[in-house]
Short mmCIF file of the C-alpha atoms (twelve columns), coordinates in Angstrom:
data_MODEL
# 
_entry.id   MODEL 
# 
loop_
_atom_site.group_PDB 
_atom_site.id 
_atom_site.type_symbol 
_atom_site.label_atom_id 
_atom_site.label_alt_id 
_atom_site.label_comp_id 
_atom_site.label_asym_id 
_atom_site.label_seq_id 
_atom_site.Cartn_x 
_atom_site.Cartn_y 
_atom_site.Cartn_z 
_atom_site.pdbx_PDB_model_num 
ATOM 1  C CA . UNK A 1  -7.030  -6.062  -10.743 1 
ATOM 2  C CA . UNK A 2  -10.973 -5.803  -11.678 1 
ATOM 3  C CA . UNK A 3  -13.178 -7.813  -13.948 1 
ATOM 4  C CA . UNK A 4  -13.661 -6.485  -17.218 1 
ATOM 5  C CA . UNK A 5  -16.699 -6.874  -19.557 1 
ATOM 6  C CA . UNK A 6  -15.517 -10.152 -20.782 1 
ATOM 7  C CA . UNK A 7  -15.250 -11.641 -17.228 1 
ATOM 8  C CA . UNK A 8  -10.936 -11.606 -17.358 1 
ATOM 9  C CA . UNK A 9  -8.909  -9.478  -14.957 1 
ATOM 10 C CA . UNK A 10 -7.817  -6.271  -16.477 1 
ATOM 11 C CA . UNK A 11 -4.204  -5.075  -15.870 1 
ATOM 12 C CA . UNK A 12 -3.904  -1.959  -14.175 1 
ATOM 13 C CA . UNK A 13 -7.758  -1.586  -13.595 1 
ATOM 14 C CA . UNK A 14 -7.447  -2.061  -9.674  1 
ATOM 15 C CA . UNK A 15 -10.376 -0.500  -7.942  1 
ATOM 16 C CA . UNK A 16 -9.427  2.217   -5.174  1 
ATOM 17 C CA . UNK A 17 -10.205 1.392   -1.642  1 
ATOM 18 C CA . UNK A 18 -10.532 4.029   1.044   1 
ATOM 19 C CA . UNK A 19 -9.581  2.392   4.679   1 
ATOM 20 C CA . UNK A 20 -8.963  3.867   7.964   1 
ATOM 21 C CA . UNK A 21 -5.741  3.270   9.761   1 
ATOM 22 C CA . UNK A 22 -4.531  4.359   12.975  1 
ATOM 23 C CA . UNK A 23 -1.179  6.571   12.855  1 
ATOM 24 C CA . UNK A 24 -0.027  7.562   16.344  1 
ATOM 25 C CA . UNK A 25 -3.388  6.955   17.661  1 
ATOM 26 C CA . UNK A 26 -5.402  8.991   15.363  1 
ATOM 27 C CA . UNK A 27 -7.328  7.295   12.322  1 
ATOM 28 C CA . UNK A 28 -6.555  8.539   9.012   1 
ATOM 29 C CA . UNK A 29 -8.347  7.714   5.843   1 
ATOM 30 C CA . UNK A 30 -6.046  6.422   3.018   1 
ATOM 31 C CA . UNK A 31 -7.010  5.822   -0.637  1 
ATOM 32 C CA . UNK A 32 -5.149  2.984   -2.289  1 
ATOM 33 C CA . UNK A 33 -5.819  0.633   -5.442  1 
ATOM 34 C CA . UNK A 34 -6.255  -3.058  -4.102  1 
ATOM 35 C CA . UNK A 35 -3.024  -3.952  -5.670  1 
ATOM 36 C CA . UNK A 36 -1.236  -1.634  -3.125  1 
ATOM 37 C CA . UNK A 37 -3.140  -2.708  -0.279  1 
ATOM 38 C CA . UNK A 38 -2.330  -6.372  -0.775  1 
ATOM 39 C CA . UNK A 39 1.180   -5.506  -1.451  1 
ATOM 40 C CA . UNK A 40 1.336   -3.265  1.640   1 
ATOM 41 C CA . UNK A 41 0.058   -6.431  4.040   1 
ATOM 42 C CA . UNK A 42 2.327   -8.669  2.269   1 
ATOM 43 C CA . UNK A 43 5.398   -6.384  3.192   1 
ATOM 44 C CA . UNK A 44 4.267   -5.976  6.744   1 
ATOM 45 C CA . UNK A 45 3.723   -9.505  7.162   1 
ATOM 46 C CA . UNK A 46 7.150   -9.983  5.575   1 
ATOM 47 C CA . UNK A 47 8.490   -7.685  8.410   1 
ATOM 48 C CA . UNK A 48 6.314   -9.164  10.842  1 
ATOM 49 C CA . UNK A 49 4.775   -6.109  11.990  1 
ATOM 50 C CA . UNK A 50 1.278   -4.720  11.692  1 
ATOM 51 C CA . UNK A 51 0.151   -2.991  8.698   1 
ATOM 52 C CA . UNK A 52 -0.589  0.360   10.797  1 
ATOM 53 C CA . UNK A 53 2.948   -0.011  11.963  1 
ATOM 54 C CA . UNK A 54 4.298   -0.205  8.432   1 
ATOM 55 C CA . UNK A 55 2.092   2.966   7.441   1 
ATOM 56 C CA . UNK A 56 3.450   4.734   10.203  1 
ATOM 57 C CA . UNK A 57 6.918   4.066   9.450   1 
ATOM 58 C CA . UNK A 58 6.189   5.347   5.877   1 
ATOM 59 C CA . UNK A 59 4.617   8.143   7.195   1 
ATOM 60 C CA . UNK A 60 7.209   9.500   9.377   1 
ATOM 61 C CA . UNK A 61 10.060  9.042   6.427   1 
ATOM 62 C CA . UNK A 62 8.101   10.683  3.899   1 
ATOM 63 C CA . UNK A 63 8.888   14.145  2.557   1 
ATOM 64 C CA . UNK A 64 6.210   16.705  0.880   1 
ATOM 65 C CA . UNK A 65 4.269   13.839  -0.973  1 
ATOM 66 C CA . UNK A 66 0.807   13.002  0.361   1 
ATOM 67 C CA . UNK A 67 0.494   9.593   2.281   1 
ATOM 68 C CA . UNK A 68 -1.195  7.419   -0.436  1 
ATOM 69 C CA . UNK A 69 1.770   8.502   -2.987  1 
ATOM 70 C CA . UNK A 70 4.420   7.702   -0.299  1 
ATOM 71 C CA . UNK A 71 2.818   4.587   0.100   1 
ATOM 72 C CA . UNK A 72 2.655   3.614   -3.560  1 
ATOM 73 C CA . UNK A 73 6.539   4.859   -3.965  1 
ATOM 74 C CA . UNK A 74 7.421   2.656   -0.791  1 
ATOM 75 C CA . UNK A 75 5.819   -0.316  -2.456  1 
ATOM 76 C CA . UNK A 76 7.399   -0.216  -5.813  1 
ATOM 77 C CA . UNK A 77 10.528  0.343   -4.295  1 
ATOM 78 C CA . UNK A 78 10.160  -2.599  -2.214  1 
ATOM 79 C CA . UNK A 79 9.264   -4.740  -4.856  1 
ATOM 80 C CA . UNK A 80 12.174  -3.204  -6.945  1 
ATOM 81 C CA . UNK A 81 14.547  -3.958  -4.262  1 
ATOM 82 C CA . UNK A 82 13.743  -7.554  -4.072  1 
ATOM 83 C CA . UNK A 83 14.358  -8.126  -7.783  1 
ATOM 84 C CA . UNK A 84 17.659  -6.790  -7.793  1 
ATOM 85 C CA . UNK A 85 18.904  -8.607  -4.722  1 
# 
């Protein structure tokens, strides 16, 4: 979440951050909102793997969608699965 004009955190106003991640030894730029980067780091930590390893897994399993979209869907599905178990 980012700050709004009144200094409060706004819902759904997370800034997009572009970061470089190595996938199969190649640097790849990924643009995601801060909230998704944070969630992705948490999920990788929970699984005791590196962030880049989790991104590689998501990349290998995605269909025709772009990588950023595949990551967002993965994060959403992971958190949905946690709430239903």
